[in-house]
PDB file of C-alpha atoms in Angstrom:
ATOM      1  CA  UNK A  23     109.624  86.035  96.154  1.00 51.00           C
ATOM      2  CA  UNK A  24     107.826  87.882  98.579  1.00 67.00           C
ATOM      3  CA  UNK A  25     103.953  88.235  98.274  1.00 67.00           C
ATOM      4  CA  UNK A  26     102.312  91.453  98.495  1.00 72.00           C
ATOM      5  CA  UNK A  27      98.731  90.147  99.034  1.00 73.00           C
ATOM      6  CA  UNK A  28      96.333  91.273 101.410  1.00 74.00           C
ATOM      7  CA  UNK A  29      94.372  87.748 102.325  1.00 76.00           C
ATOM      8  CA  UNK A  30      91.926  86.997 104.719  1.00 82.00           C
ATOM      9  CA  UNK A  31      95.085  85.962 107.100  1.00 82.00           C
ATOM     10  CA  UNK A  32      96.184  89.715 107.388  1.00 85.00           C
ATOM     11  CA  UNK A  33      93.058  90.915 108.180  1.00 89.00           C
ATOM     12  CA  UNK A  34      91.306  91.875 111.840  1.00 93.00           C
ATOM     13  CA  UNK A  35      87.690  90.040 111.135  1.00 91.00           C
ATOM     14  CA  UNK A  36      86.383  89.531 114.228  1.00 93.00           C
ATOM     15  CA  UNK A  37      85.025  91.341 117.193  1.00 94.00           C
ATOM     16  CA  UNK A  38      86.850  89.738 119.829  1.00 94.00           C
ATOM     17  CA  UNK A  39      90.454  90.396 117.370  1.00 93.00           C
ATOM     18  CA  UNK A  40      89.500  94.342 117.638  1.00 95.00           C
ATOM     19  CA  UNK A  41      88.743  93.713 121.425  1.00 95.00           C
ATOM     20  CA  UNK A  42      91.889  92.246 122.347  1.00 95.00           C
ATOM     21  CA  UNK A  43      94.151  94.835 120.589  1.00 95.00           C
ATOM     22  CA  UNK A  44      92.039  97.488 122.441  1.00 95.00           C
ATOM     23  CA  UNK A  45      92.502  95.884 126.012  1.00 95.00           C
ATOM     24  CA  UNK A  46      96.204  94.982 125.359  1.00 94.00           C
ATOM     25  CA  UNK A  47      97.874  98.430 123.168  1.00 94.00           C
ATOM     26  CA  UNK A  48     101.168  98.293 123.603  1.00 94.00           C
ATOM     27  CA  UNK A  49     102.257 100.870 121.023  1.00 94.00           C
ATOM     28  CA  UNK A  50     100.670 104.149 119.872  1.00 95.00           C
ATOM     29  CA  UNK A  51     101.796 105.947 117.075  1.00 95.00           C
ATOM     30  CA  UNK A  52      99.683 109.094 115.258  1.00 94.00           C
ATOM     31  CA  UNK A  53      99.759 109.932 112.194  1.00 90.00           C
ATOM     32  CA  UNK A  54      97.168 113.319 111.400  1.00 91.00           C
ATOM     33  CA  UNK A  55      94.057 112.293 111.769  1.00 92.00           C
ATOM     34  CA  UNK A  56      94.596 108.745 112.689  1.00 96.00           C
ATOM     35  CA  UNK A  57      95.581 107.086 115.314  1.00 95.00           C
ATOM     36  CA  UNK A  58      97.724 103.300 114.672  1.00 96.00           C
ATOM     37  CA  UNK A  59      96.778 101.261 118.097  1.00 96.00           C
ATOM     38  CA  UNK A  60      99.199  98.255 118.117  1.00 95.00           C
ATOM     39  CA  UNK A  61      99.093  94.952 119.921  1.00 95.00           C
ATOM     40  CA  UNK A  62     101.500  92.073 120.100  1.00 92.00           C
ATOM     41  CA  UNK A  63     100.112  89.428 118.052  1.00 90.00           C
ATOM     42  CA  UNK A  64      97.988  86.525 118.609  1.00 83.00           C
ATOM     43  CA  UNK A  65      99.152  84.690 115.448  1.00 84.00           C
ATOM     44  CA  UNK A  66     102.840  84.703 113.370  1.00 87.00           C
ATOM     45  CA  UNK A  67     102.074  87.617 111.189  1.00 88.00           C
ATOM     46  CA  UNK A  68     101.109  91.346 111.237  1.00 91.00           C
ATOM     47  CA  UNK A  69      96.899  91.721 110.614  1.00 93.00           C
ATOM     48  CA  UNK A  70      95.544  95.059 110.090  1.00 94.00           C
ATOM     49  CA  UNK A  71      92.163  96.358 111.271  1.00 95.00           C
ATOM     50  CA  UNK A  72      90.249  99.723 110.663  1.00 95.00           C
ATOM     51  CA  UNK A  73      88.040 101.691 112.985  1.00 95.00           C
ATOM     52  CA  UNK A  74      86.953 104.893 110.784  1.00 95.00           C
ATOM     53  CA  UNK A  75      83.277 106.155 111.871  1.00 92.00           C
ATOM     54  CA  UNK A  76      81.153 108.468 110.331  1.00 94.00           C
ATOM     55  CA  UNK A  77      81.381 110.456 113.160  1.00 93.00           C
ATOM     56  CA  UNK A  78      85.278 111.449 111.932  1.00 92.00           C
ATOM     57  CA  UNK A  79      84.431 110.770 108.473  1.00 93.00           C
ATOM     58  CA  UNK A  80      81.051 111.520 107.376  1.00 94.00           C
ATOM     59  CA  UNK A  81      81.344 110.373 103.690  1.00 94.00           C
ATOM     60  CA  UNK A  82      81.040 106.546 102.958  1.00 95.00           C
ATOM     61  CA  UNK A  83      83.641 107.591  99.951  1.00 95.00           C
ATOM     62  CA  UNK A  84      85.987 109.201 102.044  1.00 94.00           C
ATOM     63  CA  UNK A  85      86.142 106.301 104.827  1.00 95.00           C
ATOM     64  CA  UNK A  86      86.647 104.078 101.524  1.00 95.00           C
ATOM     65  CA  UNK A  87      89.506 105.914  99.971  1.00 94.00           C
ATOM     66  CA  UNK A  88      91.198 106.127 103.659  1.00 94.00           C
ATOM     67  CA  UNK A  89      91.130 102.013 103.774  1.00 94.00           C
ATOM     68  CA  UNK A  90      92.006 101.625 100.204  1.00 93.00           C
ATOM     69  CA  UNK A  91      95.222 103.981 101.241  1.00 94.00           C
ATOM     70  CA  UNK A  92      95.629 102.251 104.673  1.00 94.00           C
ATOM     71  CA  UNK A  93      95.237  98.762 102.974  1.00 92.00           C
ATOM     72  CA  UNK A  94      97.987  99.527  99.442  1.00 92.00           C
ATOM     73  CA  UNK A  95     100.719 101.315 102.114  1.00 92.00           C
ATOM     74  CA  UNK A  96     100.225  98.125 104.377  1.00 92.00           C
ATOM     75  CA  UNK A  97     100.450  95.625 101.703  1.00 89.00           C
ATOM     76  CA  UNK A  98     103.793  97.180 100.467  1.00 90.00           C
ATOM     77  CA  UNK A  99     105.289  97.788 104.033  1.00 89.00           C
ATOM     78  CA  UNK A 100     103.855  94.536 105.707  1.00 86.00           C
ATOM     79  CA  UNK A 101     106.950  92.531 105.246  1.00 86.00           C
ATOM     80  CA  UNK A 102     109.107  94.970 107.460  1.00 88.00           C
ATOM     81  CA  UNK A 103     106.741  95.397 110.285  1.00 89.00           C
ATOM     82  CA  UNK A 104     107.067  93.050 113.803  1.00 89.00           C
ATOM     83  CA  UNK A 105     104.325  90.549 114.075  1.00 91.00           C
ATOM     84  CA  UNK A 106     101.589  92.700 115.772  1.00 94.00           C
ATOM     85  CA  UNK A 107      97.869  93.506 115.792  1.00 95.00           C
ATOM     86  CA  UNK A 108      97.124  97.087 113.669  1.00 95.00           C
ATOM     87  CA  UNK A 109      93.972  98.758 114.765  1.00 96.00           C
ATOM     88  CA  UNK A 110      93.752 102.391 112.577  1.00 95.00           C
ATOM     89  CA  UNK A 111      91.640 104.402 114.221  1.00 95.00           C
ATOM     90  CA  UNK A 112      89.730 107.504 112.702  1.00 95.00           C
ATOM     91  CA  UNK A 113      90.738 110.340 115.009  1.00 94.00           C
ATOM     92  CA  UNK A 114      89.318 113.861 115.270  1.00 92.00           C
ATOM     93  CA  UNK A 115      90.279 115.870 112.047  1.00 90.00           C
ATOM     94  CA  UNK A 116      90.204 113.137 110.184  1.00 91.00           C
ATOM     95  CA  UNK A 117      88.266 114.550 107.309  1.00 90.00           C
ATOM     96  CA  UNK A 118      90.823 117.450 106.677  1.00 92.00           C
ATOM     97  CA  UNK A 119      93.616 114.796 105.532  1.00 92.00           C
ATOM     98  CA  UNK A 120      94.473 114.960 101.981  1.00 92.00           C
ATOM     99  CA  UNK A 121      95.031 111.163 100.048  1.00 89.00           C
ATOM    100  CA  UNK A 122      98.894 112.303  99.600  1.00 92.00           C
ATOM    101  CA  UNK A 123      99.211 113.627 103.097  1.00 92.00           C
ATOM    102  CA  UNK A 124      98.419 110.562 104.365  1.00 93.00           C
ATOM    103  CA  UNK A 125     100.478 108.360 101.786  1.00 90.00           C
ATOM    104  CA  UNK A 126     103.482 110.379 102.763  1.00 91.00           C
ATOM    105  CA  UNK A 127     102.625 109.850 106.690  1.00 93.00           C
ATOM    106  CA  UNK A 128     102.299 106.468 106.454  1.00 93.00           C
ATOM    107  CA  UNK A 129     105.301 105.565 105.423  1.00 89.00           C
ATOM    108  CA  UNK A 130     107.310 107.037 108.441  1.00 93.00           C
ATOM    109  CA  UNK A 131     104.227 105.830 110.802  1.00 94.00           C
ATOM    110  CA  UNK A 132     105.336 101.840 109.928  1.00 93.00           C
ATOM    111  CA  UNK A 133     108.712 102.465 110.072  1.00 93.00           C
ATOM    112  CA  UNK A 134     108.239 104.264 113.959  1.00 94.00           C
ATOM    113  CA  UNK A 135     105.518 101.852 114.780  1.00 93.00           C
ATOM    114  CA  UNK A 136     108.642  98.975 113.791  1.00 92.00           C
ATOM    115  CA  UNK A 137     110.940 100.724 116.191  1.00 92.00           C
ATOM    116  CA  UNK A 138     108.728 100.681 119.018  1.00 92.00           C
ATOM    117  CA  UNK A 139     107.887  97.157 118.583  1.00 90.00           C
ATOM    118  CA  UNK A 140     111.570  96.090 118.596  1.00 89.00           C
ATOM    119  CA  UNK A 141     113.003  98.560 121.373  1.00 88.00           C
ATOM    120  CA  UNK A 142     110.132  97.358 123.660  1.00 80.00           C
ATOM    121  CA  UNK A 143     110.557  94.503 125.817  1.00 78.00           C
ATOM    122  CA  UNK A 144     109.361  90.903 125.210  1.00 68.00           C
ATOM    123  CA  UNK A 145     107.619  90.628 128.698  1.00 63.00           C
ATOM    124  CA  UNK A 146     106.519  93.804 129.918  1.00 60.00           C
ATOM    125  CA  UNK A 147     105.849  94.172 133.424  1.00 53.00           C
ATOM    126  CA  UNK A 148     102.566  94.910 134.991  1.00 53.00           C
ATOM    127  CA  UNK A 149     102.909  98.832 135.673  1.00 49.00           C
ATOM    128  CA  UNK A 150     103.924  99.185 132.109  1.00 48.00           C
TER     129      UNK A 150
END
């Protein structure tokens, strides 16, 4: 049986996990008024990791409901996505997303965000 949690495990924590997806995105993929940065992973399965400011999002209740969103569509697609690094970032416009919007966005963002991953090469070349 597969397990739908969202432990510790799955989660970016640290400063230095958020650092190394930034210096090493591989994959891009937006979704309105977010941005999913992707990174090959530094352990066996997918983590997820959120960047939303206030600056994008100036209601503490509004960043919340965006990572409880985020977090529930992760949880349920986590088992299909490549083992990668997930940084969502709070783009520009942010604010103007609706809670079903984004639901309904998400769902095609991990499924292109999976098709990047595999279609991309295992060792990329510098220039890339």
């Amino acid at each position: 049986m597969k397990n739908f949690g969202f432990p510790r495990n799955l989660r970016l924590l640290k400063p230095g996990d958020f650092r190394y997806v930034f210096e090493n995105t591989r994959f891009k993929v937006f979704c309105p008024g977010f941005l999913l940065l992707a990174a090959p992973a530094q352990q066996t399965e997918t983590r997820l990791g959120f960047v939303i400011g206030k600056k994008n999002v100036k209601l503490a209740v509004n960043r919340n409901r965006y990572k409880r969103i985020f977090r529930e569509s992760f949880r349920m697609n986590q088992h299909e996505l490549p083992a990668v690094d997930i940084i969502v970032l709070a783009v520009k416009g942010a604010n103007q997303v609706t809670a079903e919007e984004l639901s309904l966005h998400l769902s095609k963002a991990w499924l292109q965000l999976s098709r990047r991953v595999s279609k991309a090469p295992a060792n990329p070349s510098p220039l890339d």
